[in-house]
GROMACS .gro file of C-alpha atoms in nm:
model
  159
    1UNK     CA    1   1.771  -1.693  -2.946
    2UNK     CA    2   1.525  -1.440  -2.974
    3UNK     CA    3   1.188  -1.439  -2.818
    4UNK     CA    4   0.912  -1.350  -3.027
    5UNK     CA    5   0.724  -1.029  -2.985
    6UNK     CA    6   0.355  -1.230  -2.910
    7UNK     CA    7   0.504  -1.508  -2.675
    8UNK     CA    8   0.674  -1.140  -2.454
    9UNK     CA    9   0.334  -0.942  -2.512
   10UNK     CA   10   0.161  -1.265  -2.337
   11UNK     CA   11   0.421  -1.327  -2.050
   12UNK     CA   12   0.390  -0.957  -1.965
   13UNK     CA   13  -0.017  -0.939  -1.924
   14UNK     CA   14   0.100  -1.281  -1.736
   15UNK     CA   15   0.287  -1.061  -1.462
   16UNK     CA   16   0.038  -0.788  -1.449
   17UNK     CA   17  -0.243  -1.053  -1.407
   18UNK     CA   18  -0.043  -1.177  -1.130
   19UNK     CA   19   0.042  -0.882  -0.960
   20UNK     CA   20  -0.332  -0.755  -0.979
   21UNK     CA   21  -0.457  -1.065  -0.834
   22UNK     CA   22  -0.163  -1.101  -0.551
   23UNK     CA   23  -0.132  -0.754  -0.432
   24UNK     CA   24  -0.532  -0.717  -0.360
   25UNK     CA   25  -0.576  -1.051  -0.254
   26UNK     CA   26  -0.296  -1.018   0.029
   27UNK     CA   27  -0.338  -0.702   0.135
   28UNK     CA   28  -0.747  -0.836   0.217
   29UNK     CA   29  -0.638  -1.120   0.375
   30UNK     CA   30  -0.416  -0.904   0.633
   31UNK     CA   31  -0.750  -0.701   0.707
   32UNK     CA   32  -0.939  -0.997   0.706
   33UNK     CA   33  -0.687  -1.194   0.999
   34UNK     CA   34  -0.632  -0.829   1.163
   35UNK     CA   35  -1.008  -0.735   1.206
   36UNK     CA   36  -1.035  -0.415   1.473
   37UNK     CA   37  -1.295  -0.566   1.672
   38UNK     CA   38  -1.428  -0.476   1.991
   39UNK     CA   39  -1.062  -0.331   2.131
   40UNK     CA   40  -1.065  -0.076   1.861
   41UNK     CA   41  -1.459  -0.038   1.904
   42UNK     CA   42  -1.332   0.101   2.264
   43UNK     CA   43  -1.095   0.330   2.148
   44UNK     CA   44  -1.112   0.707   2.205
   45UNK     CA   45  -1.142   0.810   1.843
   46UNK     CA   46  -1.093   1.194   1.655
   47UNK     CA   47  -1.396   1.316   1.516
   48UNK     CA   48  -1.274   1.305   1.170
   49UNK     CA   49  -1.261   0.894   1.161
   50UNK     CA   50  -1.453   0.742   0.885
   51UNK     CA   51  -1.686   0.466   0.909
   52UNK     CA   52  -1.568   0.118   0.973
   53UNK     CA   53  -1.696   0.037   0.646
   54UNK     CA   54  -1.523   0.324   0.387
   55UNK     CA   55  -1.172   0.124   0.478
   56UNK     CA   56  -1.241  -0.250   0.298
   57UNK     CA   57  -1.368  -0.045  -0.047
   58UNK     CA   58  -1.071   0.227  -0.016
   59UNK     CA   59  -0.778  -0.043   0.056
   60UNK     CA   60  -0.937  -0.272  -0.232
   61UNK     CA   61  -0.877   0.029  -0.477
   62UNK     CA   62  -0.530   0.119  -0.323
   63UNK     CA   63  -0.463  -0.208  -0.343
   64UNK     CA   64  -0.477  -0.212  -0.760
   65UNK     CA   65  -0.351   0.075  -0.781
   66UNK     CA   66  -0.048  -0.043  -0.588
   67UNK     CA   67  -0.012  -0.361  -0.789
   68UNK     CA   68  -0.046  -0.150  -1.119
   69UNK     CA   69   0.263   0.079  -0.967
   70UNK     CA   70   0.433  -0.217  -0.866
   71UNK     CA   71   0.411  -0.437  -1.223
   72UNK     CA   72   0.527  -0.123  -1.381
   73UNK     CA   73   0.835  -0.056  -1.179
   74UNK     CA   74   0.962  -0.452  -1.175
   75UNK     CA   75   0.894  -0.424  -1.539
   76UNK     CA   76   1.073  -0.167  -1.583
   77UNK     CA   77   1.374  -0.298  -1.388
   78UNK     CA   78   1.308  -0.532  -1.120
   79UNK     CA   79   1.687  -0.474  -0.970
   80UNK     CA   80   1.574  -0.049  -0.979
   81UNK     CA   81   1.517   0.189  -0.722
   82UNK     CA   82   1.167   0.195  -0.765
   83UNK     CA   83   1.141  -0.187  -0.765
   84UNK     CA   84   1.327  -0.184  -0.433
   85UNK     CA   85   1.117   0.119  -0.263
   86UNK     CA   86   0.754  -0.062  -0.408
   87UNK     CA   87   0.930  -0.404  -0.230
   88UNK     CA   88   1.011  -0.205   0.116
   89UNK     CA   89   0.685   0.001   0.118
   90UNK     CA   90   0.481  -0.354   0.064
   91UNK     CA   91   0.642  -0.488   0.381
   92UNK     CA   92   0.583  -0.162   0.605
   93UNK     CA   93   0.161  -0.201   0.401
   94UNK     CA   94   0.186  -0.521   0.589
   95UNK     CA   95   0.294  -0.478   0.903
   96UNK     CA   96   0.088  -0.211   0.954
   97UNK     CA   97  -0.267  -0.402   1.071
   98UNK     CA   98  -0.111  -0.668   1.272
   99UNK     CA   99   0.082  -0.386   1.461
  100UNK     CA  100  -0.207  -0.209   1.565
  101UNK     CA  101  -0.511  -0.417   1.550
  102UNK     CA  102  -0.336  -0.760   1.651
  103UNK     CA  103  -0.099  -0.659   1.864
  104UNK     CA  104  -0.236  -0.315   1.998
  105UNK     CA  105   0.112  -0.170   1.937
  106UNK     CA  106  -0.013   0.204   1.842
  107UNK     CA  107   0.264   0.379   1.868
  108UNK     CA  108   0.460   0.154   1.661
  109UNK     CA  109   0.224   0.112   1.470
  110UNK     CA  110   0.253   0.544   1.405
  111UNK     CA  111   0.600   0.482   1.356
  112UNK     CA  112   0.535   0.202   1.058
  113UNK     CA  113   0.302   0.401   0.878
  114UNK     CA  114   0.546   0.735   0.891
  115UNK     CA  115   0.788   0.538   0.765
  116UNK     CA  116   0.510   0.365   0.459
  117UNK     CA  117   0.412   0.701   0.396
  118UNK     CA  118   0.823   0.816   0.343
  119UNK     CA  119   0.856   0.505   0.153
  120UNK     CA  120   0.551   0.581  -0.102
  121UNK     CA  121   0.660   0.974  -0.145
  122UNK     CA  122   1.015   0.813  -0.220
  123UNK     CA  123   0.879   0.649  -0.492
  124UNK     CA  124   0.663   0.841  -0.642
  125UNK     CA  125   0.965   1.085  -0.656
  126UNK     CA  126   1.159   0.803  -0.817
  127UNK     CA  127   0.925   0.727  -1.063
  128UNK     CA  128   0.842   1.117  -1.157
  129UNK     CA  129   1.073   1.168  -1.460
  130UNK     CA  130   1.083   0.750  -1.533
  131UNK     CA  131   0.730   0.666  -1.523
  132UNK     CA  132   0.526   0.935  -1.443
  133UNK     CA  133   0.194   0.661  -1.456
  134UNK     CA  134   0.364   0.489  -1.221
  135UNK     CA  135   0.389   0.799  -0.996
  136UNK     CA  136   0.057   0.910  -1.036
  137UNK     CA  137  -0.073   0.586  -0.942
  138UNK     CA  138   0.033   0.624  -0.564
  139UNK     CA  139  -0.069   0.998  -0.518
  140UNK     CA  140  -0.412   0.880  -0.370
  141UNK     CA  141  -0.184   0.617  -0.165
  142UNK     CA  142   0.019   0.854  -0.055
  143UNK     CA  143  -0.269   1.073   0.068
  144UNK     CA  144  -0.497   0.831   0.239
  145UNK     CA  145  -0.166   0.698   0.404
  146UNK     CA  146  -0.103   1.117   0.504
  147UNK     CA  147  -0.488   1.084   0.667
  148UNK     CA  148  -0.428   0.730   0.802
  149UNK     CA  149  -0.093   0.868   0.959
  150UNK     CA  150  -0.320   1.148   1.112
  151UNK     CA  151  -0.595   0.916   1.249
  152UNK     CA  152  -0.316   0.698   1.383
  153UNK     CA  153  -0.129   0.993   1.571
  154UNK     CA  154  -0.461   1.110   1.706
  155UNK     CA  155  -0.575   0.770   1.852
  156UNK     CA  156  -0.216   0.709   2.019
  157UNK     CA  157  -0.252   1.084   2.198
  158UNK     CA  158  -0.644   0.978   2.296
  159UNK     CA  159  -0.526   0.638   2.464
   0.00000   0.00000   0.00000
């Protein structure tokens, strides 16, 4: 039985719908139950740290850009290498605020975010030849996560 062209069209803008609603929504509920607060407030900080307020605008836009990547790759084969790679760099996303702004744990924290950041360059160098949109779409990940690994290093040698 064959499934006609309109009824796949539809179920496909069905799973990009969902993964542009799920991916930002999630990823701005774990800022909103990991907020810095007045520990980080107290933090010795580098001089190059943004503004508390660039991070909620920047991760919303990551955040779509991530769920475009990841539609994309599950599309393309949900069982593939870069399915698996957008899967494992989603957890390691997640962890990440908890780790340091729940739980204080900067170090580990450092070490979660090295290992995001390996995760996202993986991909993107999975995805180069396949689906070179797909790719594209985590180079400004890839970079905020190389200036987020920064910050991070710089606030673990400062406390």
């Amino acid at each position: 039985m064959r499934i006609p062209a309109a009824s796949w069209q539809s179920a496909k803008w069905r799973r990009r719908a969902a993964f542009l609603v799920v991916v930002p929504c999630a990823g701005l509920l774990i800022g909103a139950l990991n907020i810095p607060g007045a520990w980080y407030a107290e933090l010795n900080k580098p001089s190059f740290t943004p503004p508390n307020w660039i991070f909620a605008p920047a991760w919303t836009v990551l955040y779509f850009l991530i769920a475009e990547a990841g539609f994309r790759a599950f599309h393309s084969n949900v069982r593939g290498t870069a399915a698996k790679l957008w899967s494992v760099q989603m957890v390691l996303n997640f962890a990440w605020s908890p780790l340091f702004f729940s739980l204080h744990r900067i170090g580990l924290a450092m070490v979660v975010i090295f290992a995001l950041l390996v995760s996202v360059l993986a991909f993107v160098r999975s995805q180069w030849f396949g689906d070179r949109s797909a790719a594209l779409l985590f180079v400004p990940y890839a970079a905020w996560l190389g200036f987020a690994l920064a910050l991070n290093a710089a606030i673990f040698l400062l406390n």
